Amino acid sequence: MPSSILYLALYGSFTIIVTLTQVLAAAQQVGLSTLAGNRENLILTGLAGRLERATNNSLFALALITPAVLMTHLYDAANNLTAQIMLTFLLARIAYVTLYAFGIAWLRTGAWLTAFLCTALLYGGLVL
């Protein structure tokens, strides 16, 4: 399996773990019966709220990075630089979620920006 595809699979797996962690934190905060309801007016706070936002952002990032990685492989444009960009993306996203969960704002923003730039670099490599 090419490295960038492996890193994408690892990020997808990490996103699943983040989602499960968020659900467990939310269940601890509001109870399982509330989560099983319609959640129309549910507002999570603290760790559960931060994890909810990090989960949503992680899913958005996954939706953006996946086509870039797959197109890179489809057009045989993958190389060592692509793998390094994906590794940087993966590590930055792990840092982002961790920093977000602990409420560390400025470092979290730096991690988000790093991962976003990695995504932009992959798309840039496809169109330039």
Backbone as a printed PyTorch tensor [residue, N CA C, xyz], in Angstrom:
tensor([[[  0.8500,  -1.1740,   0.0000],
         [  0.0000,   0.0000,   0.0000],
         [  0.8980,   1.2400,   0.0000]],

        [[  0.6460,   2.1830,  -0.9010],
         [  1.4460,   3.4120,  -0.9190],
         [  1.3110,   4.1830,   0.3920]],

        [[  2.3780,   4.8740,   0.7710],
         [  2.4260,   5.5640,   2.0580],
         [  1.2880,   6.5490,   2.2500]],

        [[  1.0050,   7.3550,   1.2400],
         [ -0.0350,   8.3670,   1.4260],
         [ -1.4130,   7.7340,   1.6010]],

        [[ -1.6530,   6.6160,   0.9470],
         [ -2.9140,   5.8890,   1.1460],
         [ -2.9590,   5.3140,   2.5660]],

        [[ -1.8420,   4.7910,   3.0380],
         [ -1.7640,   4.2840,   4.4080],
         [ -2.0520,   5.3960,   5.4070]],

        [[ -1.4520,   6.5740,   5.2060],
         [ -1.6860,   7.6990,   6.1180],
         [ -3.1420,   8.1470,   6.0660]],

        [[ -3.7480,   8.0820,   4.9010],
         [ -5.1660,   8.4140,   4.7840],
         [ -6.0080,   7.4060,   5.5650]],

        [[ -5.6840,   6.1260,   5.4440],
         [ -6.3970,   5.0890,   6.1950],
         [ -6.2080,   5.2790,   7.7020]],

        [[ -5.0030,   5.6380,   8.1070],
         [ -4.7530,   5.9030,   9.5300],
         [ -5.5560,   7.1020,  10.0070]],

        [[ -5.6510,   8.1340,   9.1710],
         [ -6.4430,   9.3000,   9.5670],
         [ -7.9290,   8.9420,   9.6600]],

        [[ -8.4210,   8.1450,   8.7250],
         [ -9.8110,   7.6880,   8.8110],
         [-10.0580,   6.9040,  10.0840]],

        [[ -9.1240,   6.0360,  10.4450],
         [ -9.2440,   5.2580,  11.6830],
         [ -9.1950,   6.1700,  12.9050]],

        [[ -8.3040,   7.1590,  12.8640],
         [ -8.2130,   8.1230,  13.9560],
         [ -9.5260,   8.8920,  14.1020]],

        [[-10.1440,   9.2500,  12.9950],
         [-11.4120,   9.9820,  13.0340],
         [-12.5120,   9.1270,  13.6640]],

        [[-12.4960,   7.8440,  13.3990],
         [-13.4590,   6.9390,  14.0410],
         [-13.2380,   6.9180,  15.5560]],

        [[-11.9940,   6.8610,  15.9840],
         [-11.6760,   6.8590,  17.4190],
         [-12.1150,   8.1730,  18.0560]],

        [[-11.8630,   9.2800,  17.3770],
         [-12.2780,  10.5940,  17.8980],
         [-13.7950,  10.6490,  18.0260]],

        [[-14.5050,  10.1320,  17.0390],
         [-15.9650,  10.1230,  17.0750],
         [-16.4770,   9.3040,  18.2540]],

        [[-15.9100,   8.1250,  18.4580],
         [-16.3300,   7.2890,  19.5950],
         [-16.0160,   7.9590,  20.9270]],

        [[-14.8670,   8.5990,  21.0150],
         [-14.4900,   9.3150,  22.2340],
         [-15.4630,  10.4440,  22.5040]],

        [[-15.8530,  11.1610,  21.4530],
         [-16.8070,  12.2570,  21.6030],
         [-18.1580,  11.7500,  22.0940]],

        [[-18.6220,  10.6530,  21.5410],
         [-19.9080,  10.0890,  21.9660],
         [-19.8410,   9.6580,  23.4350]],

        [[-18.7440,   9.0410,  23.8360],
         [-18.6020,   8.6340,  25.2430],
         [-18.5680,   9.8440,  26.1700]],

        [[-17.8770,  10.9010,  25.7740],
         [-17.8290,  12.1170,  26.6000],
         [-19.2070,  12.7600,  26.6780]],

        [[-19.9350,  12.7760,  25.5690],
         [-21.2840,  13.3430,  25.5610],
         [-22.2280,  12.5060,  26.4280]],

        [[-22.1160,  11.1880,  26.3390],
         [-22.9670,  10.3070,  27.1500],
         [-22.6880,  10.5040,  28.6330]],

        [[-21.4470,  10.7170,  28.9700],
         [-21.1040,  10.9520,  30.3740],
         [-21.6780,  12.2870,  30.8470]],

        [[-21.7220,  13.2650,  29.9590],
         [-22.2130,  14.5890,  30.3490],
         [-23.7350,  14.6490,  30.4410]],

        [[-24.4400,  14.1110,  29.4490],
         [-25.8960,  14.2870,  29.4040],
         [-26.6830,  12.9980,  29.5530]],

        [[-26.0160,  11.8660,  29.5350],
         [-26.6970,  10.5910,  29.6690],
         [-27.0430,   9.9720,  28.3230]],

        [[-27.0870,   8.6660,  28.3130],
         [-27.3410,   7.9290,  27.0780],
         [-28.7550,   8.1540,  26.5580]],

        [[-29.7360,   8.2620,  27.4450],
         [-31.1100,   8.4620,  26.9790],
         [-31.2680,   9.8010,  26.2600]],

        [[-30.5430,  10.8230,  26.7040],
         [-30.5950,  12.1130,  26.0190],
         [-29.9690,  11.9980,  24.6350]],

        [[-28.8410,  11.2830,  24.5390],
         [-28.1960,  11.1030,  23.2410],
         [-29.0530,  10.2810,  22.2870]],

        [[-29.8620,   9.3720,  22.8400],
         [-30.7280,   8.5490,  22.0020],
         [-31.9340,   9.3390,  21.4990]],

        [[-32.1730,  10.5120,  22.0980],
         [-33.2880,  11.3590,  21.6810],
         [-32.9640,  12.1280,  20.4140]],

        [[-33.7900,  13.1460,  20.1330],
         [-33.6220,  13.8810,  18.8800],
         [-32.5380,  14.9550,  18.9390]],

        [[-32.0470,  15.3270,  20.0840],
         [-30.9270,  16.2580,  20.2890],
         [-31.1470,  17.6490,  19.7070]],

        [[-32.3710,  18.0560,  19.4510],
         [-32.6180,  19.3410,  18.8020],
         [-32.0650,  20.5230,  19.5840]],

        [[-32.1660,  20.5050,  20.8880],
         [-31.6950,  21.6320,  21.6940],
         [-30.5150,  21.2550,  22.5720]],

        [[-29.8280,  20.2050,  22.2210],
         [-28.7090,  19.7300,  23.0210],
         [-27.4680,  20.5920,  22.7750]],

        [[-26.9210,  21.1280,  23.8330],
         [-25.6900,  21.9030,  23.7520],
         [-24.6850,  21.2580,  24.6970]],

        [[-23.6290,  20.7160,  24.1120],
         [-22.5820,  20.0910,  24.9150],
         [-21.5630,  21.1520,  25.3040]],

        [[-21.0250,  21.0220,  26.5020],
         [-20.0410,  21.9810,  26.9900],
         [-18.7850,  21.2390,  27.4330]],

        [[-17.7580,  21.9920,  27.7590],
         [-16.5310,  21.3990,  28.2690],
         [-15.8960,  20.4520,  27.2700]],

        [[-15.3330,  19.3830,  27.7970],
         [-14.6440,  18.3990,  26.9610],
         [-15.5640,  17.8270,  25.8950]],

        [[-16.7930,  17.5010,  26.2590],
         [-17.7290,  16.9180,  25.2880],
         [-18.0050,  17.8920,  24.1460]],

        [[-18.1650,  19.1600,  24.4530],
         [-18.4030,  20.1630,  23.4160],
         [-17.1920,  20.3630,  22.5280]],

        [[-16.0090,  20.4150,  23.1440],
         [-14.7890,  20.5710,  22.3480],
         [-14.5760,  19.3660,  21.4490]],

        [[-14.8200,  18.1690,  21.9760],
         [-14.6710,  16.9630,  21.1480],
         [-15.7070,  16.9140,  20.0250]],

        [[-16.9020,  17.4230,  20.2910],
         [-17.9160,  17.4730,  19.2390],
         [-17.4490,  18.3700,  18.0900]],

        [[-16.9110,  19.5280,  18.4360],
         [-16.4180,  20.4390,  17.4030],
         [-15.2020,  19.8540,  16.6930]],

        [[-14.3180,  19.2100,  17.4370],
         [-13.1420,  18.5850,  16.8250],
         [-13.5450,  17.4390,  15.9000]],

        [[-14.5550,  16.6840,  16.2910],
         [-15.0520,  15.5910,  15.4510],
         [-15.6210,  16.1350,  14.1450]],

        [[-16.4480,  17.1650,  14.2510],
         [-17.0230,  17.7650,  13.0400],
         [-15.9260,  18.2790,  12.1150]],

        [[-14.9260,  18.9270,  12.6930],
         [-13.8260,  19.4530,  11.8970],
         [-13.0200,  18.3180,  11.2820]],

        [[-12.8420,  17.2320,  12.0160],
         [-12.0940,  16.0800,  11.5120],
         [-12.7970,  15.4390,  10.3240]],

        [[-14.1110,  15.3350,  10.4030],
         [-14.8710,  14.7690,   9.2790],
         [-14.7770,  15.6730,   8.0560]],

        [[-14.8180,  16.9780,   8.2680],
         [-14.6730,  17.9400,   7.1780],
         [-13.2930,  17.8130,   6.5390]],

        [[-12.2650,  17.6990,   7.3740],
         [-10.8970,  17.5470,   6.8680],
         [-10.7480,  16.2430,   6.0860]],

        [[-11.3820,  15.1770,   6.5710],
         [-11.3330,  13.8970,   5.8650],
         [-11.9960,  14.0090,   4.4910]],

        [[-13.1170,  14.7320,   4.4450],
         [-13.8140,  14.9190,   3.1670],
         [-12.9770,  15.7360,   2.1820]],

        [[-12.1460,  16.6310,   2.6710],
         [-11.2980,  17.4380,   1.7900],
         [-10.0390,  16.6950,   1.3370]],

        [[ -9.4170,  15.9610,   2.2400],
         [ -8.1330,  15.3390,   1.9180],
         [ -8.2950,  14.0820,   1.0610]],

        [[ -9.3720,  13.3500,   1.2520],
         [ -9.5450,  12.0750,   0.5570],
         [ -9.5080,  12.2050,  -0.9660]],

        [[-10.2660,  13.1180,  -1.5800],
         [-10.1850,  13.2200,  -3.0440],
         [ -8.7870,  13.5870,  -3.5360]],

        [[ -8.1060,  14.4590,  -2.7980],
         [ -6.7600,  14.8650,  -3.2220],
         [ -5.8110,  13.6750,  -3.2360]],

        [[ -5.8630,  12.8620,  -2.2010],
         [ -4.9780,  11.6890,  -2.1310],
         [ -5.3430,  10.6850,  -3.2210]],

        [[ -6.6170,  10.4260,  -3.3830],
         [ -7.0370,   9.4480,  -4.3900],
         [ -6.7220,   9.9210,  -5.8070]],

        [[ -6.9340,  11.1970,  -6.0940],
         [ -6.5990,  11.7160,  -7.4250],
         [ -5.0920,  11.6910,  -7.6650]],

        [[ -4.3190,  11.9600,  -6.6210],
         [ -2.8680,  11.9030,  -6.7450],
         [ -2.4290,  10.5050,  -7.1770]],

        [[ -3.0480,   9.4920,  -6.6060],
         [ -2.7020,   8.1160,  -6.9820],
         [ -3.2950,   7.7280,  -8.3290]],

        [[ -4.4770,   8.2050,  -8.6090],
         [ -5.1110,   7.9070,  -9.8860],
         [ -4.2810,   8.4230, -11.0550]],

        [[ -3.6730,   9.5740, -10.8910],
         [ -2.8730,  10.1850, -11.9530],
         [ -1.3810,   9.9010, -11.8030]],

        [[ -1.0350,   8.9350, -10.9950],
         [  0.3660,   8.5420, -10.7780],
         [  1.2550,   9.7320, -10.4200]],

        [[  0.7170,  10.6510,  -9.6310],
         [  1.4840,  11.8310,  -9.2140],
         [  2.0540,  11.6550,  -7.8110]],

        [[  1.8280,  10.5070,  -7.2010],
         [  2.3180,  10.2560,  -5.8450],
         [  3.8270,  10.0480,  -5.8600]],

        [[  4.4900,  10.6190,  -4.8730],
         [  5.9300,  10.4580,  -4.7200],
         [  6.2910,  10.6170,  -3.2400]],

        [[  7.5630,  10.7180,  -2.9440],
         [  7.9860,  10.8620,  -1.5470],
         [  7.4590,  12.1480,  -0.9210]],

        [[  7.3780,  13.2200,  -1.7140],
         [  6.8500,  14.4780,  -1.1960],
         [  5.3890,  14.3350,  -0.8090]],

        [[  4.6220,  13.6360,  -1.6290],
         [  3.2140,  13.3830,  -1.3200],
         [  3.0900,  12.6260,   0.0020]],

        [[  3.9180,  11.6310,   0.1880],
         [  3.8950,  10.8550,   1.4320],
         [  4.2630,  11.7330,   2.6260]],

        [[  5.2600,  12.6040,   2.4540],
         [  5.6570,  13.4940,   3.5500],
         [  4.5490,  14.4970,   3.8850]],

        [[  3.8760,  14.9830,   2.8600],
         [  2.7570,  15.8990,   3.0870],
         [  1.6540,  15.1930,   3.8580]],

        [[  1.3540,  13.9630,   3.4810],
         [  0.2950,  13.2120,   4.1770],
         [  0.6930,  12.8720,   5.6130]],

        [[  1.9540,  12.5440,   5.8350],
         [  2.4090,  12.2740,   7.1980],
         [  2.2970,  13.5380,   8.0400]],

        [[  2.6880,  14.6670,   7.4790],
         [  2.5660,  15.9390,   8.1940],
         [  1.1000,  16.2420,   8.4860]],

        [[  0.2310,  16.0020,   7.4920],
         [ -1.2060,  16.1850,   7.6860],
         [ -1.7110,  15.3320,   8.8520]],

        [[ -1.3630,  14.0510,   8.8350],
         [ -1.8100,  13.1220,   9.8630],
         [ -1.3640,  13.5820,  11.2500]],

        [[ -0.0970,  13.9130,  11.3870],
         [  0.4260,  14.3390,  12.6890],
         [ -0.1930,  15.6590,  13.1330]],

        [[ -0.3990,  16.5760,  12.1950],
         [ -1.0170,  17.8560,  12.5310],
         [ -2.4650,  17.6640,  12.9750]],

        [[ -3.1840,  16.7650,  12.3290],
         [ -4.5860,  16.5230,  12.7130],
         [ -4.6740,  15.8430,  14.0810]],

        [[ -3.7630,  14.9340,  14.3670],
         [ -3.7430,  14.3160,  15.6990],
         [ -3.4500,  15.3780,  16.7520]],

        [[ -2.4880,  16.2400,  16.4580],
         [ -2.1630,  17.3350,  17.3770],
         [ -3.3600,  18.2560,  17.5420]],

        [[ -4.0300,  18.5810,  16.4390],
         [ -5.1940,  19.4710,  16.4750],
         [ -6.2640,  18.9510,  17.4280]],

        [[ -6.6430,  17.7020,  17.2620],
         [ -7.7050,  17.1240,  18.0960],
         [ -7.2730,  17.0900,  19.5590]],

        [[ -6.0510,  16.6900,  19.8040],
         [ -5.5420,  16.6150,  21.1740],
         [ -5.5330,  18.0020,  21.8220]],

        [[ -5.0100,  18.9840,  21.1060],
         [ -4.9570,  20.3460,  21.6350],
         [ -6.3550,  20.9260,  21.8230]],

        [[ -7.2600,  20.6220,  20.9120],
         [ -8.6350,  21.0930,  21.0350],
         [ -9.3020,  20.4750,  22.2640]],

        [[ -9.1010,  19.1870,  22.4550],
         [ -9.7030,  18.5100,  23.6080],
         [ -9.2450,  19.1310,  24.9230]],

        [[ -7.9890,  19.5510,  24.9780],
         [ -7.4610,  20.1570,  26.1990],
         [ -7.6470,  21.6690,  26.2380]],

        [[ -8.2670,  22.2490,  25.2280],
         [ -8.5710,  23.6740,  25.2200],
         [ -7.3690,  24.5790,  25.0030]],

        [[ -6.3720,  24.1160,  24.2840],
         [ -5.1690,  24.9050,  24.0240],
         [ -5.3400,  25.5780,  22.6600]],

        [[ -5.7600,  26.8520,  22.6970],
         [ -6.2570,  27.5230,  21.4960],
         [ -5.2020,  27.8240,  20.4330]],

        [[ -4.1600,  28.5440,  20.7320],
         [ -3.2560,  29.0140,  19.6840],
         [ -2.4580,  27.8830,  19.0480]],

        [[ -2.0090,  26.9470,  19.8310],
         [ -1.3070,  25.7960,  19.2490],
         [ -2.2550,  24.9730,  18.3870]],

        [[ -3.5070,  24.8560,  18.8410],
         [ -4.5280,  24.1440,  18.0760],
         [ -4.7010,  24.7930,  16.7090]],

        [[ -4.7470,  26.1150,  16.6850],
         [ -4.9060,  26.8370,  15.4280],
         [ -3.7160,  26.5910,  14.5050]],

        [[ -2.5240,  26.5540,  15.0700],
         [ -1.3310,  26.2620,  14.2760],
         [ -1.3770,  24.8650,  13.6790]],

        [[ -1.8420,  23.9000,  14.4620],
         [ -1.9640,  22.5260,  13.9640],
         [ -3.0080,  22.4560,  12.8540]],

        [[ -4.1260,  23.1570,  13.0460],
         [ -5.1720,  23.1810,  12.0180],
         [ -4.6310,  23.7800,  10.7250]],

        [[ -3.9320,  24.8970,  10.8430],
         [ -3.3870,  25.5720,   9.6770],
         [ -2.3730,  24.6910,   8.9430]],

        [[ -1.5470,  23.9820,   9.6880],
         [ -0.5690,  23.0770,   9.0830],
         [ -1.2730,  21.9980,   8.2600]],

        [[ -2.2860,  21.3760,   8.8390],
         [ -3.0230,  20.3260,   8.1310],
         [ -3.7480,  20.8940,   6.9150]],

        [[ -4.3210,  22.0810,   7.0640],
         [ -5.0250,  22.7080,   5.9440],
         [ -4.0630,  23.0160,   4.8010]],

        [[ -2.8840,  23.5080,   5.1320],
         [ -1.8810,  23.7940,   4.1010],
         [ -1.4330,  22.5130,   3.3900]],

        [[ -1.3380,  21.4250,   4.1360],
         [ -1.0110,  20.1380,   3.5070],
         [ -2.0790,  19.7480,   2.4900]],

        [[ -3.3300,  19.9470,   2.8400],
         [ -4.4250,  19.6550,   1.9150],
         [ -4.3090,  20.5260,   0.6740]],

        [[ -4.0650,  21.8110,   0.8940],
         [ -3.9330,  22.7490,  -0.2310],
         [ -2.7400,  22.3760,  -1.1260]],

        [[ -1.6500,  21.9260,  -0.5220],
         [ -0.4750,  21.5210,  -1.3080],
         [ -0.8010,  20.3200,  -2.2110]],

        [[ -1.5560,  19.3770,  -1.6780],
         [ -1.9270,  18.2210,  -2.5060],
         [ -2.7720,  18.6410,  -3.7020]],

        [[ -3.7440,  19.5050,  -3.4590],
         [ -4.5730,  19.9850,  -4.5790],
         [ -3.7310,  20.8290,  -5.5340]],

        [[ -2.8600,  21.6520,  -4.9840],
         [ -1.9840,  22.4650,  -5.8240],
         [ -1.1080,  21.6210,  -6.7310]],

        [[ -0.6130,  20.5090,  -6.1950],
         [  0.2030,  19.6030,  -6.9920],
         [ -0.5750,  18.9630,  -8.1360]],

        [[ -1.8760,  18.8660,  -7.9780],
         [ -2.7060,  18.2750,  -9.0340],
         [ -3.0090,  19.2590, -10.1520]],

        [[ -3.1330,  20.5250,  -9.8160],
         [ -3.5590,  21.4950, -10.8290],
         [ -2.4140,  22.2940, -11.4190]],

        [[ -1.2490,  22.2370, -10.8010],
         [ -0.1110,  23.0070, -11.3350],
         [  0.8240,  22.1390, -12.1450]]])
